[in-house]
PDB file of C-alpha atoms in Angstrom:
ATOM      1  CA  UNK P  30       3.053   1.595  13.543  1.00 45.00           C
ATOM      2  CA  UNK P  31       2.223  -1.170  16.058  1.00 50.00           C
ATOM      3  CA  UNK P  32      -0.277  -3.817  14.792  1.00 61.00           C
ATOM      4  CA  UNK P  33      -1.096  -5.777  18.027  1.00 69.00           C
ATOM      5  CA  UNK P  34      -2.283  -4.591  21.262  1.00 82.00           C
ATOM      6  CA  UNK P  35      -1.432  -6.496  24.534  1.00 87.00           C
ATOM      7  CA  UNK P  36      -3.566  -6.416  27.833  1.00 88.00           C
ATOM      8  CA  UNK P  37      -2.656  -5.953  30.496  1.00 94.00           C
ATOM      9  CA  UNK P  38       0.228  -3.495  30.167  1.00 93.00           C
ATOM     10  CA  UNK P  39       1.238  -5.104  33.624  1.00 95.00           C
ATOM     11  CA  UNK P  40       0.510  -8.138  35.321  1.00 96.00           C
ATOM     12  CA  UNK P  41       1.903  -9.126  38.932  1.00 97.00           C
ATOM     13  CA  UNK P  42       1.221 -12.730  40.300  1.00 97.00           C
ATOM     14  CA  UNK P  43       1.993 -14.911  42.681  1.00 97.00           C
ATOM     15  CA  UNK P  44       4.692 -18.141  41.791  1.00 97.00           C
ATOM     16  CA  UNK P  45       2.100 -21.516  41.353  1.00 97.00           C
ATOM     17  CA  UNK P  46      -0.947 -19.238  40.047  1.00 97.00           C
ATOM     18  CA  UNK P  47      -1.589 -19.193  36.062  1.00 98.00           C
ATOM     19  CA  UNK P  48      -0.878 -16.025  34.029  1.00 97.00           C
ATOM     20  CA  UNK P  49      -2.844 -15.158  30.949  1.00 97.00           C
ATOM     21  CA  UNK P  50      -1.959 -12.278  28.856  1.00 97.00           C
ATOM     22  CA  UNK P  51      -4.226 -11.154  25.724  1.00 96.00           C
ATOM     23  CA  UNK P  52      -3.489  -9.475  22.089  1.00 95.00           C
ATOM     24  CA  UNK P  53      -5.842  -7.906  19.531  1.00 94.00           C
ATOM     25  CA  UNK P  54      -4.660  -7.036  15.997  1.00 92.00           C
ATOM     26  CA  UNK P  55      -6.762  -5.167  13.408  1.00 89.00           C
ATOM     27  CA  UNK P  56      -5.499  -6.824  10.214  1.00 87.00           C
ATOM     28  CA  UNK P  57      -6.005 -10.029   8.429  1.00 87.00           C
ATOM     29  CA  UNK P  58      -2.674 -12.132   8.944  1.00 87.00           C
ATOM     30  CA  UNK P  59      -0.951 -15.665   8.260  1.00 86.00           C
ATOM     31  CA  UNK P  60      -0.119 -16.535  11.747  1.00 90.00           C
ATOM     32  CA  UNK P  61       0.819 -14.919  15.188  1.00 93.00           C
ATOM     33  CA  UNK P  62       3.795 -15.776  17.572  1.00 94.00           C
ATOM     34  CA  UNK P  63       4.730 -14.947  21.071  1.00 96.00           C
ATOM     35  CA  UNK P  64       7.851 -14.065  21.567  1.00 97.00           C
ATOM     36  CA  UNK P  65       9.661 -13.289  25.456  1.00 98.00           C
ATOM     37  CA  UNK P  66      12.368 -10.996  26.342  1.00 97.00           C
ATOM     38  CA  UNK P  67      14.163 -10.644  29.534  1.00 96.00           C
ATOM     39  CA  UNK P  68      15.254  -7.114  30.860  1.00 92.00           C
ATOM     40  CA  UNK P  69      18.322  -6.027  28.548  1.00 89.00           C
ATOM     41  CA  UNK P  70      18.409  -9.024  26.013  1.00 91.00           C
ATOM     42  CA  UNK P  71      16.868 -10.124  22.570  1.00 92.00           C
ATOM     43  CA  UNK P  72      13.501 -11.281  22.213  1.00 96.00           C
ATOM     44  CA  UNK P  73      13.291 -15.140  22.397  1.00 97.00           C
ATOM     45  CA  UNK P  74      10.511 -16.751  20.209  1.00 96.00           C
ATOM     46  CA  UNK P  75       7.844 -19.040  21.982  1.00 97.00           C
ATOM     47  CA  UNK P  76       5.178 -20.427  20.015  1.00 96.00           C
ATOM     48  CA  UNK P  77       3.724 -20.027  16.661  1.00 94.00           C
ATOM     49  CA  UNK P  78      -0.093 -19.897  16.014  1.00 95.00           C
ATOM     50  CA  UNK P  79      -0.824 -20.391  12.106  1.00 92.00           C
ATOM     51  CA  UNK P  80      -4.316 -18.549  11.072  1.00 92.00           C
ATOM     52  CA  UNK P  81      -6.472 -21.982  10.617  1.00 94.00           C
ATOM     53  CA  UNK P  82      -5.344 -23.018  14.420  1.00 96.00           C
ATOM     54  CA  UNK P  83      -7.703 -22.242  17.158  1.00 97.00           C
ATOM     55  CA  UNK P  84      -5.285 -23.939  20.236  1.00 98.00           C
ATOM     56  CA  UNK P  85      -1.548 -24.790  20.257  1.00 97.00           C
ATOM     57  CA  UNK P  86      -0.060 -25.821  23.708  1.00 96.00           C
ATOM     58  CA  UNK P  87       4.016 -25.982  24.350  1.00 96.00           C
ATOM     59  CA  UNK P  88       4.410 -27.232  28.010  1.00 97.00           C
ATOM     60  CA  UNK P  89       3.165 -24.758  30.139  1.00 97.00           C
ATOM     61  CA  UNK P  90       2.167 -22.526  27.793  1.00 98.00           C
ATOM     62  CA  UNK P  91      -1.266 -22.755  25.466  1.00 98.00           C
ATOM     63  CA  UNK P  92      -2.047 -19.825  22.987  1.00 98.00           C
ATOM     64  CA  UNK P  93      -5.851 -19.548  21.751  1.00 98.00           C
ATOM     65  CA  UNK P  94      -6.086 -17.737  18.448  1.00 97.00           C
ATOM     66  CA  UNK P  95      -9.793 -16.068  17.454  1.00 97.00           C
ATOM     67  CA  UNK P  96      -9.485 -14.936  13.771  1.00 95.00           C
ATOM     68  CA  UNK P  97     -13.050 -13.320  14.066  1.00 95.00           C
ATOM     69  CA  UNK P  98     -12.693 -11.435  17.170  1.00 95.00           C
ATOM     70  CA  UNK P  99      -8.649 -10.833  15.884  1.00 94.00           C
ATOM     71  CA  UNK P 100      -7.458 -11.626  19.296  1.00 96.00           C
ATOM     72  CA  UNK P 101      -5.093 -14.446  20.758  1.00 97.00           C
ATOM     73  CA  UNK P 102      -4.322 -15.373  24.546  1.00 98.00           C
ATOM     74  CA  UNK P 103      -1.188 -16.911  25.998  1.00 98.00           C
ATOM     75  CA  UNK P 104      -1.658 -18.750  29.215  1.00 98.00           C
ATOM     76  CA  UNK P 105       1.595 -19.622  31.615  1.00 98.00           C
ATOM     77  CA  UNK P 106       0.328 -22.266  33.792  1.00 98.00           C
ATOM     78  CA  UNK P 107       2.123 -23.196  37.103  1.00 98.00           C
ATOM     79  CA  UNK P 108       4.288 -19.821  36.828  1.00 97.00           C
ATOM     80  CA  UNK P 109       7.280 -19.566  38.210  1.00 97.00           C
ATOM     81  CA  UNK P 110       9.724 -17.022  39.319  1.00 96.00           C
ATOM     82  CA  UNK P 111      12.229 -17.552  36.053  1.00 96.00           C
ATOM     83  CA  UNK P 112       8.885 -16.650  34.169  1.00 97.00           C
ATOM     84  CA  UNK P 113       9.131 -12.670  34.640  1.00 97.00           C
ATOM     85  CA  UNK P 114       9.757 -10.646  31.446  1.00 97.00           C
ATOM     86  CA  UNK P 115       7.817  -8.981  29.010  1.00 97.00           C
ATOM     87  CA  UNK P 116       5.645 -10.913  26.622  1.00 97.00           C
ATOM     88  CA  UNK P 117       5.132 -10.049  22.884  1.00 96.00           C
ATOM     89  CA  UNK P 118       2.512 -11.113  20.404  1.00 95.00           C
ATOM     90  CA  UNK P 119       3.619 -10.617  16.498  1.00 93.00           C
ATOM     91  CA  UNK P 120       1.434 -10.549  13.456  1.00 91.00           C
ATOM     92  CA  UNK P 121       2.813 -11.804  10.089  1.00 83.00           C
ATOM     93  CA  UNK P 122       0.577  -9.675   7.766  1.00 74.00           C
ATOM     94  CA  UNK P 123      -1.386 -10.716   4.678  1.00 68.00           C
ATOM     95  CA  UNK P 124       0.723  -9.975   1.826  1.00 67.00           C
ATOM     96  CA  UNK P 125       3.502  -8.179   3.647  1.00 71.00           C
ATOM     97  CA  UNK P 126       7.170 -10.154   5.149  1.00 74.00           C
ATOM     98  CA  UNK P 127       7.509  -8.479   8.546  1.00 83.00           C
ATOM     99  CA  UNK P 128       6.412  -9.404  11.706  1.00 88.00           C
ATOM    100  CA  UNK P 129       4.783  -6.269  13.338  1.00 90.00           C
ATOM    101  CA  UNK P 130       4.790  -6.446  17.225  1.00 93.00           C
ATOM    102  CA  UNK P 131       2.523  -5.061  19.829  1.00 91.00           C
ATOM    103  CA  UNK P 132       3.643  -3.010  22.992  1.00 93.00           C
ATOM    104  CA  UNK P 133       3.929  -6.067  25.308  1.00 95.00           C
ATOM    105  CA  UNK P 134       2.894  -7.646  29.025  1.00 96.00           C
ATOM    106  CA  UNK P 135       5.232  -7.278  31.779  1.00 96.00           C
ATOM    107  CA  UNK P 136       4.747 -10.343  33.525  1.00 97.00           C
ATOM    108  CA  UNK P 137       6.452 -10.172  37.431  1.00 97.00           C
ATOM    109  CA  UNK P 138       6.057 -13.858  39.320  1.00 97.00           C
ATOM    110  CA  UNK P 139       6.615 -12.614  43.354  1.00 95.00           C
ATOM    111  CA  UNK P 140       8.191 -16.049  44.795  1.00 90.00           C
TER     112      UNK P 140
ATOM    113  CA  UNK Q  22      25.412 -23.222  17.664  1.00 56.00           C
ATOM    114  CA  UNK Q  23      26.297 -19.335  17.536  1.00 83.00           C
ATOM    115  CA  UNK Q  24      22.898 -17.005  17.460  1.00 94.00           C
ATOM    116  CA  UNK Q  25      22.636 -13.616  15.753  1.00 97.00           C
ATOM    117  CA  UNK Q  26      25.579 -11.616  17.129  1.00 97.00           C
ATOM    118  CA  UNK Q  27      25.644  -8.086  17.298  1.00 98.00           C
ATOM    119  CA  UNK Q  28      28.234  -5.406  17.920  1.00 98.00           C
ATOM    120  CA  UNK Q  29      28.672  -2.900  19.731  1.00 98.00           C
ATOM    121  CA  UNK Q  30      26.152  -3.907  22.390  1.00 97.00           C
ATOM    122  CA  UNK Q  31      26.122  -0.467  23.554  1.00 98.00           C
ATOM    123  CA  UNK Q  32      27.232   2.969  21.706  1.00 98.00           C
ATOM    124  CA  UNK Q  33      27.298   6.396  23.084  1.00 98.00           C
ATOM    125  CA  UNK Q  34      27.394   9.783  20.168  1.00 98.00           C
ATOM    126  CA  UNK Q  35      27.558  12.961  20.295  1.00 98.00           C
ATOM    127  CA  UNK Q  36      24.352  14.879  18.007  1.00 98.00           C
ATOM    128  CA  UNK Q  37      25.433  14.749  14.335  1.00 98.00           C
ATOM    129  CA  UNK Q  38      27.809  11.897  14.229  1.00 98.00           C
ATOM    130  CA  UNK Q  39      27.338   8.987  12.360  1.00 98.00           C
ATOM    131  CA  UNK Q  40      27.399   5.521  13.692  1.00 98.00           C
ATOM    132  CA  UNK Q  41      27.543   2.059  12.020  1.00 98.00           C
ATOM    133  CA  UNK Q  42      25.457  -0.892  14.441  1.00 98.00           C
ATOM    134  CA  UNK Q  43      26.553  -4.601  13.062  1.00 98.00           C
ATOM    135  CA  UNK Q  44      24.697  -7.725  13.104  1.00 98.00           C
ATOM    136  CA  UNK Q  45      25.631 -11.201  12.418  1.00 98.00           C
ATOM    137  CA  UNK Q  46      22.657 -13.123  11.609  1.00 97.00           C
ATOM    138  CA  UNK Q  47      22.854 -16.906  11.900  1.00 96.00           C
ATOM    139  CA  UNK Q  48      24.718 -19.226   9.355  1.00 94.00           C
ATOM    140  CA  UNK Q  49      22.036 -20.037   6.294  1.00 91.00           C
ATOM    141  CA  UNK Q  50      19.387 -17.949   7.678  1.00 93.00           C
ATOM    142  CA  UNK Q  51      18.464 -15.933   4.609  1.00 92.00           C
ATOM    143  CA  UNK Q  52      16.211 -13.315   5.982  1.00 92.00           C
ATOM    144  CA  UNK Q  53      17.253 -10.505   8.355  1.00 95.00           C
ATOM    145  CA  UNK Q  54      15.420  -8.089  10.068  1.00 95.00           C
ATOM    146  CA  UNK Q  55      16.196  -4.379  11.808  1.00 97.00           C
ATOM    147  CA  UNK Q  56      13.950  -3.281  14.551  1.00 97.00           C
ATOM    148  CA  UNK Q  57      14.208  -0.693  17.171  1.00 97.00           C
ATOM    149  CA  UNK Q  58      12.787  -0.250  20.630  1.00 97.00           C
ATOM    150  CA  UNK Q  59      12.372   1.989  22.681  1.00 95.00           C
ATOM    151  CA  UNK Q  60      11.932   1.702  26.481  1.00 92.00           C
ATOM    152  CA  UNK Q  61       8.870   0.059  27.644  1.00 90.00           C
ATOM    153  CA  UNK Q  62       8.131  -0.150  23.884  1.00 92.00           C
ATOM    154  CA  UNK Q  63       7.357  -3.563  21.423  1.00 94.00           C
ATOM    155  CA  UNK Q  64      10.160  -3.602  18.327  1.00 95.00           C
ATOM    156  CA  UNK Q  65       9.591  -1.409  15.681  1.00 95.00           C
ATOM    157  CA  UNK Q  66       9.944  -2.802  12.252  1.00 94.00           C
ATOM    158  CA  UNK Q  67      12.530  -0.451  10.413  1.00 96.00           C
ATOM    159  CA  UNK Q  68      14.250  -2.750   7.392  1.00 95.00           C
ATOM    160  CA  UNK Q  69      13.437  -6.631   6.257  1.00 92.00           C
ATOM    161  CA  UNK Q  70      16.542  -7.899   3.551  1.00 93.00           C
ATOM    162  CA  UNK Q  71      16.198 -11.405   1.773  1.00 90.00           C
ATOM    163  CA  UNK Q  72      19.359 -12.253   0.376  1.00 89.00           C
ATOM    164  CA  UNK Q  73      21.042  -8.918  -0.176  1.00 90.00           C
ATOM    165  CA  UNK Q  74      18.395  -7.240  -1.117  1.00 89.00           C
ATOM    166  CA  UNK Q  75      16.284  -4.803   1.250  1.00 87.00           C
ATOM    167  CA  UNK Q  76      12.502  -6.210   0.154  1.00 86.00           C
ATOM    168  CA  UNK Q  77      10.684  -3.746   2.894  1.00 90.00           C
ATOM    169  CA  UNK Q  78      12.445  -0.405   4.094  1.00 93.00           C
ATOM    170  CA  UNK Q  79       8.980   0.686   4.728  1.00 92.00           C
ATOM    171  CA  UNK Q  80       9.906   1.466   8.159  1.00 93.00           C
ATOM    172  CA  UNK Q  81      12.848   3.483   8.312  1.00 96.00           C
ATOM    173  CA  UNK Q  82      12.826   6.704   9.718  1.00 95.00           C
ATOM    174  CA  UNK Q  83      13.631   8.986   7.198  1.00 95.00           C
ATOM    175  CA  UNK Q  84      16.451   9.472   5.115  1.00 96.00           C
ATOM    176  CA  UNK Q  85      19.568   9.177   7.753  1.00 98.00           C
ATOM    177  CA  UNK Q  86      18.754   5.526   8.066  1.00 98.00           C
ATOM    178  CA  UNK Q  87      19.910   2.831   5.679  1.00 97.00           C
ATOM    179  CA  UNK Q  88      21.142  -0.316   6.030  1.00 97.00           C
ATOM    180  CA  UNK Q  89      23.096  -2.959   3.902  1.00 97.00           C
ATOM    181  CA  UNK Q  90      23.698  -6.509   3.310  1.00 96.00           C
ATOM    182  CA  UNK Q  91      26.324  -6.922   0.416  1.00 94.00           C
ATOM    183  CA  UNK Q  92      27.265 -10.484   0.857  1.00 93.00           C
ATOM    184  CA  UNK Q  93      23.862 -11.562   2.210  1.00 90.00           C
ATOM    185  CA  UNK Q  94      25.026 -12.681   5.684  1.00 94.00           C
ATOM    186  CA  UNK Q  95      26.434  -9.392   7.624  1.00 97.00           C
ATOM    187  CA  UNK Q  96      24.430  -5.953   7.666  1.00 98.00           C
ATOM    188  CA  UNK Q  97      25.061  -2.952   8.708  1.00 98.00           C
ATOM    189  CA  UNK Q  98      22.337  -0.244   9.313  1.00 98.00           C
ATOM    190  CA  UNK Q  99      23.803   3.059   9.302  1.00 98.00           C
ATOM    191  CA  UNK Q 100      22.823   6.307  11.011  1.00 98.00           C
ATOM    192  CA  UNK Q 101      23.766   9.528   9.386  1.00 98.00           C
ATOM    193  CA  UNK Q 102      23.906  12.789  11.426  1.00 98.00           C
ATOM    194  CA  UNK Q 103      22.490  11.299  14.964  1.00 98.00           C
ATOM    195  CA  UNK Q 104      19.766  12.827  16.692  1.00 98.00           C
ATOM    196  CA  UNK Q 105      18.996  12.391  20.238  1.00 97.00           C
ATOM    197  CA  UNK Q 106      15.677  11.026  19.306  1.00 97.00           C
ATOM    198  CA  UNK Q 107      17.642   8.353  17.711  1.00 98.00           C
ATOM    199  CA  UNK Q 108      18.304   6.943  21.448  1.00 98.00           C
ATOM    200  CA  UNK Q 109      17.053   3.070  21.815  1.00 98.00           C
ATOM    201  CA  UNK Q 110      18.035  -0.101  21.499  1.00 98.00           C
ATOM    202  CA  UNK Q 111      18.378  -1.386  17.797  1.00 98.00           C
ATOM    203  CA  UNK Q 112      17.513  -4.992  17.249  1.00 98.00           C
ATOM    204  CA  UNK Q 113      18.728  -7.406  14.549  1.00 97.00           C
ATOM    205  CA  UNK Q 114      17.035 -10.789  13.836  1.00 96.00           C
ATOM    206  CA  UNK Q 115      17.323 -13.495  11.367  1.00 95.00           C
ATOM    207  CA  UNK Q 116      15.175 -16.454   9.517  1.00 93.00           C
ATOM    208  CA  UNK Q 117      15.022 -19.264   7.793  1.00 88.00           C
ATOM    209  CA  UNK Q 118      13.058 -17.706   5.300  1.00 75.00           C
ATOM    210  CA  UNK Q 119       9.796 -15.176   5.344  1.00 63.00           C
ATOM    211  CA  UNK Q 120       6.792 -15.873   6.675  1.00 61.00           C
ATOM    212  CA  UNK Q 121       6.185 -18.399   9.327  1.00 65.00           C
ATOM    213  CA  UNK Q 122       9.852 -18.685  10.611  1.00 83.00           C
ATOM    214  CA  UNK Q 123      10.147 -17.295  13.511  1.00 90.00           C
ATOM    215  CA  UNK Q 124      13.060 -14.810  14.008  1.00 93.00           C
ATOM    216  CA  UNK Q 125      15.895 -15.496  15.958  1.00 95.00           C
ATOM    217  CA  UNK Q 126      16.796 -12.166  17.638  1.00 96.00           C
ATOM    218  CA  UNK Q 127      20.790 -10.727  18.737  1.00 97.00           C
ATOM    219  CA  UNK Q 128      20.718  -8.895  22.243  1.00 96.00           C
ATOM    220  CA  UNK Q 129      20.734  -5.665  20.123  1.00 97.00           C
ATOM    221  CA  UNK Q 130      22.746  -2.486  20.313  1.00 98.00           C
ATOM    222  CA  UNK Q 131      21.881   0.024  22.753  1.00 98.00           C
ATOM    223  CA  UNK Q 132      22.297   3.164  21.073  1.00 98.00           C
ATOM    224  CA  UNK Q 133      22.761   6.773  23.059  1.00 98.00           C
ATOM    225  CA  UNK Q 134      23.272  10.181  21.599  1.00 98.00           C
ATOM    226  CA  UNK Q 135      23.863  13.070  23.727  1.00 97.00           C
TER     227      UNK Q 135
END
């Protein structure tokens, strides 16, 4: 069963502008990641958001966490065309060893 | 250095055959994970091992799925008597350890039965 829920499903923008992407979860959990996966390859892990963290930036990304609304954001700022792919946010549960992914964002930068 | 490898990258079946998918997770990573996705799907958790042993096979199908990891490095997930349900892309993924590692994921096996 999927744990996280992303919004949008789908999100088309224009190369320059800032793309944020949302997930909600419905557990308790340790921390959340984002991961990215081009079309037809592995998932490739991004950032790492530990429970007692409200803000994390990596370069041009920054990922909120909100333990009492059980939601996190990821922002791509200054996007760019080698940013398209679908974005996934992971919850490590309480008390279980799996990550436990939601259904994604695809993310399309038009140059 | 070498990330999780994993072989065949694509396998077609015939219904009712049985199929072996191989993953090769990264040197002195001690977890390793199965998922499987479908398209326009997030990874389904299927099988977690640390060490040899399987600590979560909470996700697995039913009972044509299993997977080992004798040795603790290689696994193999085995399907027994494909269905065409079965269809999707199987991912393998290694960590550090549990937790807050993140996983370090192979470009998965796409798997098609007819």
């Amino acid at each position: 069963s999927q744990q996280g829920e992303e919004d949008p499903q789908a999100l088309s923008i224009q190369e320059g502008e800032n793309a944020t992407m949302n997930c909600s979860y419905k557990t308790s959990i340790n921390n959340l990641q984002w991961y990215r996966q081009n079309s037809g390859r592995g998932l490739v892990h991004l950032i790492l958001i530990r429970s007692n963290e409200r803000e994390k930036h990596s370069g041009r990304l920054r990922v909120t966490l909100d333990t009492s609304k059980k939601s996190s954001s990821l922002l791509i700022t200054a996007s760019r065309a080698a940013d398209t792919a679908s974005y996934f946010c992971a919850t490590d549960l309480q008390g279980a060893q799996k990550l436990v992914f939601g259904q994604g964002t695809r993310l399309t930068i038009n140059p | 250095g070498a990330g999780v490898s994993q072989t065949p990258s694509n396998k077609v079946t015939e219904k009712g055959k049985y199929v072996e998918l191989r993953c090769d997770p990264i040197s002195g990573h001690t977890a390793l994970y199965w998922y499987r996705q479908s398209l326009g799907q997030g990874p389904e958790f299927l099988i977690y091992f640390q060490g040899t042993g399987a600590a979560d096979d909470s996700g697995l199908p039913n009972d044509r799925f299993f997977a080992v990891r004798p040795e603790g490095s290689v696994s193999t997930l085995k399907i027994q008597r494909t269905e065409r349900g079965d269809s999707a892309v199987y991912l393998c993924a290694s960590s550090l350890n549990t937790g807050l590692s993140p996983l370090h994921f192979g470009n998965g096996t796409r798997l098609t039965v007819t």
